[in-house]
Short mmCIF file of C-alpha atoms in Angstrom, two decimals:
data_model
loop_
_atom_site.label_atom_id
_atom_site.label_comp_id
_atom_site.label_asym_id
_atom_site.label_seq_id
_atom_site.Cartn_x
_atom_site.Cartn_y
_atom_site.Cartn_z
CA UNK A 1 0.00 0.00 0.00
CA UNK A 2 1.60 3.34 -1.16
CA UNK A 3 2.76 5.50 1.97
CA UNK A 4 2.73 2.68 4.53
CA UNK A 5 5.87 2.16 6.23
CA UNK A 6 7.31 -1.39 5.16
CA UNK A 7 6.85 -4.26 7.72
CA UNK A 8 9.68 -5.02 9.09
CA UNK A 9 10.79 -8.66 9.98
CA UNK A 10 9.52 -9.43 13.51
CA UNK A 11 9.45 -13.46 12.98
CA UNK A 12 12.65 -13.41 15.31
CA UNK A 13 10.13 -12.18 18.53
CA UNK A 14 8.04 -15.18 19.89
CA UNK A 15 7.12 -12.79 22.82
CA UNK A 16 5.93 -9.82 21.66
CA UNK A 17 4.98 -6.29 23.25
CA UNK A 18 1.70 -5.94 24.59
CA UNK A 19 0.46 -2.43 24.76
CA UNK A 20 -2.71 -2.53 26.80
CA UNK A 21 -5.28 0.15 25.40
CA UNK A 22 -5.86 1.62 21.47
CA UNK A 23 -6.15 5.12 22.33
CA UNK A 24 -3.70 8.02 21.35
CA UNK A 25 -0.82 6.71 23.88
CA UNK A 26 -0.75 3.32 23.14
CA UNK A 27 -1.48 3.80 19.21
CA UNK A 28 1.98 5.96 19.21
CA UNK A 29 3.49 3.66 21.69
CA UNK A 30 2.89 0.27 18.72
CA UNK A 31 3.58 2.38 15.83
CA UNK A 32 7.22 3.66 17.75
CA UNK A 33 8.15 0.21 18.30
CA UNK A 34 7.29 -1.00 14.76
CA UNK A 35 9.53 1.67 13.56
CA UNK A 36 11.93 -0.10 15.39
CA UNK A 37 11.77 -3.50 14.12
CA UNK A 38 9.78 -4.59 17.53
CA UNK A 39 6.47 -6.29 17.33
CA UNK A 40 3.63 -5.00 19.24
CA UNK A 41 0.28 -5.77 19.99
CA UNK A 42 -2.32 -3.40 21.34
CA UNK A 43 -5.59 -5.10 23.12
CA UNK A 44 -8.25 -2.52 23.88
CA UNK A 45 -11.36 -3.67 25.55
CA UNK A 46 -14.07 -2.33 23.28
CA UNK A 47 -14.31 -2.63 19.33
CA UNK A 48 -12.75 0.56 17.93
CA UNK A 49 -9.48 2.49 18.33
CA UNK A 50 -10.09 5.97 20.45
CA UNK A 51 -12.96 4.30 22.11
CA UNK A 52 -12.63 7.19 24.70
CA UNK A 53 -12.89 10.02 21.99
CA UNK A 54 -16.06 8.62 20.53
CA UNK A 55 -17.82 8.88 24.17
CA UNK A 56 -16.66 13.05 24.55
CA UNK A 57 -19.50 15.68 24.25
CA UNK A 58 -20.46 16.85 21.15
CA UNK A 59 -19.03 20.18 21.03
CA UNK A 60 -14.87 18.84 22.23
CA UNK A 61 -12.17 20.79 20.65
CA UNK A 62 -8.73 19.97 21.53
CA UNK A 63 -7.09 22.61 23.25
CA UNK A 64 -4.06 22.00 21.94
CA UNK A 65 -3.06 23.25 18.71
CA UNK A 66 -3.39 20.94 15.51
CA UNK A 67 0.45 20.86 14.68
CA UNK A 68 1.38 20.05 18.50
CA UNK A 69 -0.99 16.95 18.98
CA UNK A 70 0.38 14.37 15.92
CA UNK A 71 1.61 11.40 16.89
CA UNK A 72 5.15 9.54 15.87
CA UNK A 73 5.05 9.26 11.86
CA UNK A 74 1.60 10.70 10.50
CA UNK A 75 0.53 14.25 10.58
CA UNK A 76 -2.87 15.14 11.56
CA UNK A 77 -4.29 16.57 7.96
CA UNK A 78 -4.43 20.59 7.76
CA UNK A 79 -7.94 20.49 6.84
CA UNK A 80 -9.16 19.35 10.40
CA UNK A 81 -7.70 23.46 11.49
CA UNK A 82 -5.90 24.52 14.29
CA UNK A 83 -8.37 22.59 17.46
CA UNK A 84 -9.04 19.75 15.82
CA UNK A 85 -12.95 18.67 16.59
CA UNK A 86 -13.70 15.12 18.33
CA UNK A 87 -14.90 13.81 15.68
CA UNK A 88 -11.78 14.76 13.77
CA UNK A 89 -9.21 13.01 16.33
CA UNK A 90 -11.26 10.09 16.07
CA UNK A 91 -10.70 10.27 12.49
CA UNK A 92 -7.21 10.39 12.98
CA UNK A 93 -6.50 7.62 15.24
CA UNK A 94 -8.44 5.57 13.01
CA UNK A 95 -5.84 6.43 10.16
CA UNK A 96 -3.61 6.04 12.07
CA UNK A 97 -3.69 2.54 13.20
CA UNK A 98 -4.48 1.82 9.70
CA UNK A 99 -1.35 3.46 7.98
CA UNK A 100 1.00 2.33 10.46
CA UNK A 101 -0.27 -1.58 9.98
CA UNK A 102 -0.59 -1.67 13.68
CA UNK A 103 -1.43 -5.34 14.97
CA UNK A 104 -4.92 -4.87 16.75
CA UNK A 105 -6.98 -6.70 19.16
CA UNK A 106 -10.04 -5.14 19.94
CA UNK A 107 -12.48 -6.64 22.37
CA UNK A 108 -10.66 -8.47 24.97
CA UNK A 109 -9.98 -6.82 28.14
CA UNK A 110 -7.17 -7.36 30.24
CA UNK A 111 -8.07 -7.82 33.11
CA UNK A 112 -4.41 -8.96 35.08
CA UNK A 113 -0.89 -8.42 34.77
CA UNK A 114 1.48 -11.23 36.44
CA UNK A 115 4.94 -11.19 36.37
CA UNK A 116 7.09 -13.81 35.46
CA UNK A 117 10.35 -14.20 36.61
CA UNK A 118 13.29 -16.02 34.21
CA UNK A 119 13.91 -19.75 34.48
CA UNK A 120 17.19 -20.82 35.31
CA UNK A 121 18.06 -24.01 33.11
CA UNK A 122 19.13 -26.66 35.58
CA UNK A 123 22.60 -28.02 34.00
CA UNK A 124 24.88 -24.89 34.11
CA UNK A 125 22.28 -21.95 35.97
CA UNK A 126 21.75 -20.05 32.52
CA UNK A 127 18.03 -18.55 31.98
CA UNK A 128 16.46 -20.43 29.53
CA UNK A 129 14.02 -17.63 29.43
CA UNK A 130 14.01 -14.32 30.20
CA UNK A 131 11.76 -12.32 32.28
CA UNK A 132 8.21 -11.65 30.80
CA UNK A 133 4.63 -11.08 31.41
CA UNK A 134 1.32 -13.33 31.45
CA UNK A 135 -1.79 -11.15 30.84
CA UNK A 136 -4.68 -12.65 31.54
CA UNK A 137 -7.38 -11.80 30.02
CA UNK A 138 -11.37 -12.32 28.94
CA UNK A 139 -12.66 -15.50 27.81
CA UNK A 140 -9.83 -17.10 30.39
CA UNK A 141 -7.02 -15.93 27.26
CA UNK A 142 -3.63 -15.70 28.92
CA UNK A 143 -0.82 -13.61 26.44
CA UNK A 144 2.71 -14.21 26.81
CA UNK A 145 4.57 -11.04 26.36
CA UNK A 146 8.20 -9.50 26.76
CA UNK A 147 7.04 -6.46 27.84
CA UNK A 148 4.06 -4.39 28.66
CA UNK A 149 3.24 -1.08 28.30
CA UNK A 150 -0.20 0.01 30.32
CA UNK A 151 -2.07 2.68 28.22
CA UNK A 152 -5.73 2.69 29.60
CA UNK A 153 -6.09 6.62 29.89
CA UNK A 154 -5.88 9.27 32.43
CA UNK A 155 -9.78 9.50 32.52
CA UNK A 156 -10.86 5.95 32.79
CA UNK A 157 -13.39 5.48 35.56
CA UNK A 158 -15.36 8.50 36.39
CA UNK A 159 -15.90 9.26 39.56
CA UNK A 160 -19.32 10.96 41.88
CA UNK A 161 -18.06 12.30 45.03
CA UNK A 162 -20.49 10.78 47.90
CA UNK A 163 -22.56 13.69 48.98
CA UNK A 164 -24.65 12.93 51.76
CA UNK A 165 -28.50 12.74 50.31
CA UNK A 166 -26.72 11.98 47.41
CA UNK A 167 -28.70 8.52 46.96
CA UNK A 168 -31.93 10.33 47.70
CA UNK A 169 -32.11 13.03 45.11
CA UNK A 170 -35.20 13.44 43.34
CA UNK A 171 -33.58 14.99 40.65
CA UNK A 172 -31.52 13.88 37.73
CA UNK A 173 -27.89 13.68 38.45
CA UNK A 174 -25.15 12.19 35.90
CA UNK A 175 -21.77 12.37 35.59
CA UNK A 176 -20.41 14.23 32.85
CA UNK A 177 -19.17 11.61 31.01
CA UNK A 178 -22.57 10.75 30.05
CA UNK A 179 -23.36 14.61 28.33
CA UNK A 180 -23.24 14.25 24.62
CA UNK A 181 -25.25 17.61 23.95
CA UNK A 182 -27.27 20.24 25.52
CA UNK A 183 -30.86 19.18 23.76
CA UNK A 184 -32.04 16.87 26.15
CA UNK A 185 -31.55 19.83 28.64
CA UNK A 186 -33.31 22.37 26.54
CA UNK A 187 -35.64 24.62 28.70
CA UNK A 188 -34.32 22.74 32.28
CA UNK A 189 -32.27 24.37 35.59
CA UNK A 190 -29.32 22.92 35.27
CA UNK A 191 -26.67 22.28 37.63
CA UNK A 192 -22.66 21.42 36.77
CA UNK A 193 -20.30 20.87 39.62
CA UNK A 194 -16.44 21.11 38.91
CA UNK A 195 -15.07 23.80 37.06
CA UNK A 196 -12.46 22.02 35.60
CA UNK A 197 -11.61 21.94 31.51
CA UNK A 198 -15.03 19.87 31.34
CA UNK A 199 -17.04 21.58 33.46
CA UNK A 200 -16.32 24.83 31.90
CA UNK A 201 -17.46 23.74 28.68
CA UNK A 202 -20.42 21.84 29.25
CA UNK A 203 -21.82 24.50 31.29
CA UNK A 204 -21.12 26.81 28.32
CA UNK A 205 -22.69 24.38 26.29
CA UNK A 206 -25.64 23.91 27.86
CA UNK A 207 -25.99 28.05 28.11
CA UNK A 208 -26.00 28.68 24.17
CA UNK A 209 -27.70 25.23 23.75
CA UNK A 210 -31.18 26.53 25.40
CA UNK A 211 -30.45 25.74 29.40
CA UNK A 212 -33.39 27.78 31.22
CA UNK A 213 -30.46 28.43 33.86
CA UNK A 214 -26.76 27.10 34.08
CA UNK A 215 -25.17 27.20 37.39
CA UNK A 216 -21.61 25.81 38.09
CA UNK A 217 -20.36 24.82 41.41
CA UNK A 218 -16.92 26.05 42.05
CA UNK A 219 -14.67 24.64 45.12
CA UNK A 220 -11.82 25.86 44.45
CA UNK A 221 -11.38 29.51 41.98
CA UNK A 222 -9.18 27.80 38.82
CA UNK A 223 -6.91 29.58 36.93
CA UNK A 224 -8.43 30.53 33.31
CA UNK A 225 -6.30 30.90 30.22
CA UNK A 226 -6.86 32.14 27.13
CA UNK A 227 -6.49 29.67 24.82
CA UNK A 228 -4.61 31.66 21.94
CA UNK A 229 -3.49 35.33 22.81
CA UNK A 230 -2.73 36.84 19.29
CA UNK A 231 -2.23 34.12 17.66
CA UNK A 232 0.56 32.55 20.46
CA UNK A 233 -1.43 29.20 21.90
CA UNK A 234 -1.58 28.98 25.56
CA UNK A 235 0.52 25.44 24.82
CA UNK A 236 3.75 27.16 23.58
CA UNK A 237 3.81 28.95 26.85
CA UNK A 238 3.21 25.60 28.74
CA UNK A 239 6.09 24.00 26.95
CA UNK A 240 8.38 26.88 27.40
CA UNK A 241 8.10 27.20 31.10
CA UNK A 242 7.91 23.51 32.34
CA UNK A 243 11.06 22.79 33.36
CA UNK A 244 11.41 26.86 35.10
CA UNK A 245 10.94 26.79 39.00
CA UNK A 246 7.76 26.60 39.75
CA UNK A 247 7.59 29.67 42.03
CA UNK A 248 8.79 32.05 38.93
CA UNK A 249 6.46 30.04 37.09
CA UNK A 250 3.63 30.67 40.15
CA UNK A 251 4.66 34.90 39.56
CA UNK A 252 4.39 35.24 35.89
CA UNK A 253 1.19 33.37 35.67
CA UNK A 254 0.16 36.18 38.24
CA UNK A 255 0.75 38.73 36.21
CA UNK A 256 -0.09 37.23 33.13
CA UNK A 257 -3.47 36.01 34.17
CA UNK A 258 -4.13 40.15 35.78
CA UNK A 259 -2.95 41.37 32.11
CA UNK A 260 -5.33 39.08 29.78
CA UNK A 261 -8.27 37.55 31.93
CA UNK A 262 -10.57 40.22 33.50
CA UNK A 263 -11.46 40.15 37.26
CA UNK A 264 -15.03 37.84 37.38
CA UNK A 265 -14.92 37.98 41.72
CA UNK A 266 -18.28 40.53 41.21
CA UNK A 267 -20.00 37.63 39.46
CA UNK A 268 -18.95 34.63 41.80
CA UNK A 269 -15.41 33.84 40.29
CA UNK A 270 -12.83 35.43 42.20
CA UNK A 271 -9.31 34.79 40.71
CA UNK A 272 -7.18 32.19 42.82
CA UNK A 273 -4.91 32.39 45.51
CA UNK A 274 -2.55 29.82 44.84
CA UNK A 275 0.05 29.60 41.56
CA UNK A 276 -0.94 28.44 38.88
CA UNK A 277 2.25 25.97 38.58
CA UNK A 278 1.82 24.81 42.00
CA UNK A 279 -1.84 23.78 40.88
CA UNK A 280 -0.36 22.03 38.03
CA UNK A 281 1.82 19.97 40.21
CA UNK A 282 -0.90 19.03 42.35
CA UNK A 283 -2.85 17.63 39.06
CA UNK A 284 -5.19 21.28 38.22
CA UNK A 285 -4.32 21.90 34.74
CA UNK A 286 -5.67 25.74 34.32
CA UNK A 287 -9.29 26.27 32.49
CA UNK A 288 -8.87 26.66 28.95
CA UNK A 289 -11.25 29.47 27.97
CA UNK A 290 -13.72 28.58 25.44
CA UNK A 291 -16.76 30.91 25.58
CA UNK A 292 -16.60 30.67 29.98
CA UNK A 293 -15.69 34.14 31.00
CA UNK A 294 -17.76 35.93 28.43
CA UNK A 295 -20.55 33.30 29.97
CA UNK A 296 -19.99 34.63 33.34
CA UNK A 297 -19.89 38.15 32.36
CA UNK A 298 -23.26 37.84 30.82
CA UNK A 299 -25.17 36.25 33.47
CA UNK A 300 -25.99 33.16 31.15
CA UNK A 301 -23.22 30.97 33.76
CA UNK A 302 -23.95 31.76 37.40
CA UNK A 303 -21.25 30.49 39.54
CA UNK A 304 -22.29 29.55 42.49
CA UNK A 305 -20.51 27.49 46.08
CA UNK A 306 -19.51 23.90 46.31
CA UNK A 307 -22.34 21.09 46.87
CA UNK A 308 -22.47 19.92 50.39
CA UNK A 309 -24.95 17.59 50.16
CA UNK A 310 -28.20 16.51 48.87
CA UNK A 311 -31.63 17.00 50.84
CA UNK A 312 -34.48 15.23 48.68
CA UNK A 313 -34.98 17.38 45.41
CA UNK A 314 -32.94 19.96 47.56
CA UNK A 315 -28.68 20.68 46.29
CA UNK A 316 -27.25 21.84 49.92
CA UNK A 317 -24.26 24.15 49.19
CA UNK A 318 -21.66 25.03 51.17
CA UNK A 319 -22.14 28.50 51.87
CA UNK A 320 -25.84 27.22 53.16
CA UNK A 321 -27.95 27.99 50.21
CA UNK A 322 -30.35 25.62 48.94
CA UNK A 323 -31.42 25.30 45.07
CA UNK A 324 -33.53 23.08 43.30
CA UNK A 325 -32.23 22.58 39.77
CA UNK A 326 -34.06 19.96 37.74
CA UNK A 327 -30.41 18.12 36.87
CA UNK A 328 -27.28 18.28 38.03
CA UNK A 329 -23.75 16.72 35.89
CA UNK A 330 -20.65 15.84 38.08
CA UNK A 331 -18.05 17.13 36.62
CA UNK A 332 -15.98 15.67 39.12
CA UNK A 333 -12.92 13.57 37.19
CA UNK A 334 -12.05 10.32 37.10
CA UNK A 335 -9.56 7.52 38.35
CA UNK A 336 -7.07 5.43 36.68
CA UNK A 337 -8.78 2.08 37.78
CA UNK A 338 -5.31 0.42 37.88
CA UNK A 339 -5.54 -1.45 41.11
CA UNK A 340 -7.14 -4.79 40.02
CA UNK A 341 -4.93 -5.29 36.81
CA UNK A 342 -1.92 -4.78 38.13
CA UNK A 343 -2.21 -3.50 42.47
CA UNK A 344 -0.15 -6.47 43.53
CA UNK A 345 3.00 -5.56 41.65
CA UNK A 346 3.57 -2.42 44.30
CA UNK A 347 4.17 -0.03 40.86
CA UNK A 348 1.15 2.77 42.30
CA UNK A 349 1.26 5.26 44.55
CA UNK A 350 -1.30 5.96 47.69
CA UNK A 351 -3.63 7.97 44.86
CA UNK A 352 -3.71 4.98 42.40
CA UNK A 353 -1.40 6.73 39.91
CA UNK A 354 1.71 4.81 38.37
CA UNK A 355 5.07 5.52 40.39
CA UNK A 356 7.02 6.43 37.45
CA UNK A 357 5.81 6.65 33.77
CA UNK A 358 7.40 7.16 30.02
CA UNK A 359 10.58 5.33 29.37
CA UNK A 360 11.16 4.61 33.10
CA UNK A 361 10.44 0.90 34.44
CA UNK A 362 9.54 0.21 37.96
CA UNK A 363 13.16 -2.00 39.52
CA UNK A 364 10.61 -4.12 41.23
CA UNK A 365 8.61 -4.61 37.84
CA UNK A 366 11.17 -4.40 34.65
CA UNK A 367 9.80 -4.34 31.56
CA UNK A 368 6.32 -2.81 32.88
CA UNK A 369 5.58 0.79 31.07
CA UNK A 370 3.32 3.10 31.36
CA UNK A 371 1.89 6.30 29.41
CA UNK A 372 -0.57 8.68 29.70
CA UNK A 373 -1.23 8.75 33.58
CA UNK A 374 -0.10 12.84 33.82
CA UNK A 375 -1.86 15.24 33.19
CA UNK A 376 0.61 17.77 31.85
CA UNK A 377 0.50 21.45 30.82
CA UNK A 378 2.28 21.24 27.73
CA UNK A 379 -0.44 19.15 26.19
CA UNK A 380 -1.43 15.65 26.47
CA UNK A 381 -0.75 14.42 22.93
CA UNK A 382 2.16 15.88 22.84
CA UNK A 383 3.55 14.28 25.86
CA UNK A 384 1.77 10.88 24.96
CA UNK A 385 4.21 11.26 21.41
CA UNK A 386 7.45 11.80 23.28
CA UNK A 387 7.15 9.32 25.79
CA UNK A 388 6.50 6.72 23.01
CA UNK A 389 9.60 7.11 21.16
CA UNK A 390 11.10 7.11 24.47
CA UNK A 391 9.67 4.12 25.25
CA UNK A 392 10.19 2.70 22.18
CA UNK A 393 13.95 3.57 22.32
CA UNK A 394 13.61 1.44 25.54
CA UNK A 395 11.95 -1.55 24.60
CA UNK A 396 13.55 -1.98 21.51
CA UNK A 397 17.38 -1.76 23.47
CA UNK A 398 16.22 -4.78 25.56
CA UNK A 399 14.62 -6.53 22.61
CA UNK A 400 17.11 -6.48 19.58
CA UNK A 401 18.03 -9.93 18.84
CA UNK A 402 21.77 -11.40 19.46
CA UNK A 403 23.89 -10.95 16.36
CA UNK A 404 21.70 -7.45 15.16
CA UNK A 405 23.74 -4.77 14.99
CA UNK A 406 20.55 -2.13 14.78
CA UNK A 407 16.56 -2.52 14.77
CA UNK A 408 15.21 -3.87 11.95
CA UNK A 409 12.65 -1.07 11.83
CA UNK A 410 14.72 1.91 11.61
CA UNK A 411 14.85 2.62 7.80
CA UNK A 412 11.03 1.95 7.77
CA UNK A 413 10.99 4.51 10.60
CA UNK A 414 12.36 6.95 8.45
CA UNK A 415 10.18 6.49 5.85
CA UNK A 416 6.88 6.74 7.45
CA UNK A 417 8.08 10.31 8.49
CA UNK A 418 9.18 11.21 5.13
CA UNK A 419 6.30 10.04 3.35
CA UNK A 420 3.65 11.08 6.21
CA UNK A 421 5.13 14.37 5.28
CA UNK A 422 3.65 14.18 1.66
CA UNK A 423 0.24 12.50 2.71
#
């Protein structure tokens, strides 16, 4: 097939790769080690690549800019513009997979990772077999690989905070990742707590999509960005000052955030006290601003305290107000789910989050990977790209076969770039 990097020979590799999850991050991580000569195989639990994509609200715009979100060897196409639509990045991981040849198996979930240790052969104490990986998996399948890498997503479980009353409430309450579009709330008093990237943009959503009333429960004031300032994308900044101290880093977002986002404190919003790269650290990525300050100033958001607590068709805030909204939508995040694949290895930390990510491997676990479990402010696909040739680079240095004196897959490597270029 013309443009489509040339298979290289993987016959050599009786254990390959295993790259748990098809979205952006593990699609980059397979098509990085096929440019390398290693073979990989990417499970994901449901029937399409980007299965997490297709379930995002309507109106979900990247908010990072087209030309800083393509993964290893294809560009995403100029026609999608600069924030490339939902339905777009589906699109591209789709194409993706496909021009890259990656080896897909979509339906099975893993469901367990086990380590297995190498086997000494018994005549002179040489491993017969080095270390690898059984993954078990539905319809009792167990995979033999030589490596995994753990690419389920950042935002894989969502999560309802337990409000007292919270099992009582006569209203509708969902969590946000069941919003698709604002029609089925069309005339209703709607409710969104969290004012995350989400929240902000649903409850915009649901304002020019014919809400009778939008509130949005704030708990903590976030730091809003512009998301392009003349032209310059929020991102560039992001990448620029990530590795500064995080107290200059705390000052100029200060200033910056004084200079280009106007004071919304009179309408509910009062700008934060705490740095902006000290929220960062802590997991806050700042509030890209899509429509959500113009909202505000208008009246058509209405920010109002925290939920507290749920009293029949009663929301309980925590300044002691009581409203009645006909639906509320959690916009309250998710978590990694990690513990029952892999909990017993020791590789998470007390918040459920991977100990070390990218090309790093945990010494108690080698050959275990993971991407995608940060949530960083130079951009998520970005990151997701970089670790995978890292990884990659990784993987590939612990699987070239005796006697090679490079990977098999670096020409084709090459190529794909070169000829992605001309797609």
């Amino acid at each position: 097939m013309p443009g489509v990097p040339a298979a290289p020979d993987m016959s050599t590799q009786p254990r390959p790769v295993y790259v748990i999850g098809a979205g952006p991050g593990g699609l980059a991580v397979a098509a990085a080690l096929r440019a390398r000569g290693v073979r990989a195989v990417v499970v994901e639990k449901s029937e399409s690549v980007g299965a997490s994509w297709r379930r995002h609200y309507d109106r979900l715009h990247l908010h990072t800019t087209r030309r800083l979100s393509a993964l290893p060897g294809l560009g995403i196409p100029r026609r999608f513009g600069r924030w490339v639509a939902r339905d777009d990045v589906v699109r591209y991981l789709e194409k993706y997979a496909e021009f890259h040849e990656l080896e897909l198996v979509t339906g099975v979930e893993v469901t367990r990772i086990e380590h297995v240790p190498a086997r000494a052969d018994a005549s002179d104490g040489s491993t017969a077999d080095g270390p690898g990986w059984n993954l078990h998996a539905t319809g009792g399948r167990v995979m033999a690989a030589g490596a995994v890498v753990v690419a389920t997503g950042f935002n894989h479980t969502p999560v309802v905070p337990d409000w007292p009353g919270r099992e009582e409430y006569e209203g509708e309450l969902a969590h946000a990742a069941d919003y698709r579009d604002p029609a089925p709330y069309a005339g209703r008093d709607v409710l969104v707590v969290g004012v995350g990237n989400t929240g902000a943009e649903i409850a915009v959503d649901l304002a020019d999509g014919g809400a009778a009333r939008v509130r949005l429960a704030v708990r903590t004031a976030p730091h809003i960005l512009r998301r392009s300032t003349a032209g310059w994308p929020s991102q560039r900044t992001g990448i620029l000052v990530r590795r500064l101290p995080v107290g200059l880093v705390d000052r100029l977002g200060a200033v910056v955030g004084r200079i280009s986002v106007p004071d919304l404190s009179a309408y509910g919003l009062p700008r934060p006290t705490t740095g902006l790269y000290s929220r960062v650290k802590q997991g806050a990525i700042p509030v890209q601003d899509v429509g959500l300050i113009d909202a505000v100033r208008a009246g058509r958001v209405e920010p109002v305290a925290a939920v507290a607590s749920f009293d029949g068709a009663e929301v309980v805030l925590a300044d002691g107000s009581r409203i009645t909204p006909d639906a509320v939508i959690a916009a309250t995040g998710y978590r990694r789910a990690l513990e029952g694949l892999l909990g017993d290895l020791g590789v998470l930390d007390e918040r459920g989050r991977p100990r070390v990510h990218g090309a790093r491997t945990p010494a108690e676990a080698p050959g275990l990977y993971f991407t995608g479990f940060t949530n960083p402010i130079s951009g998520n696909l970005r990151e997701l790209a970089r670790d995978a040739e890292k990884i990659a680079k990784a993987i590939a240095a612990d699987t070239t076969p005796t006697g090679t004196d490079k990977p098999k897959g670096k020409d084709s490597k090459d190529k794909s770039k070169d000829k992605s270029k001309k797609r």
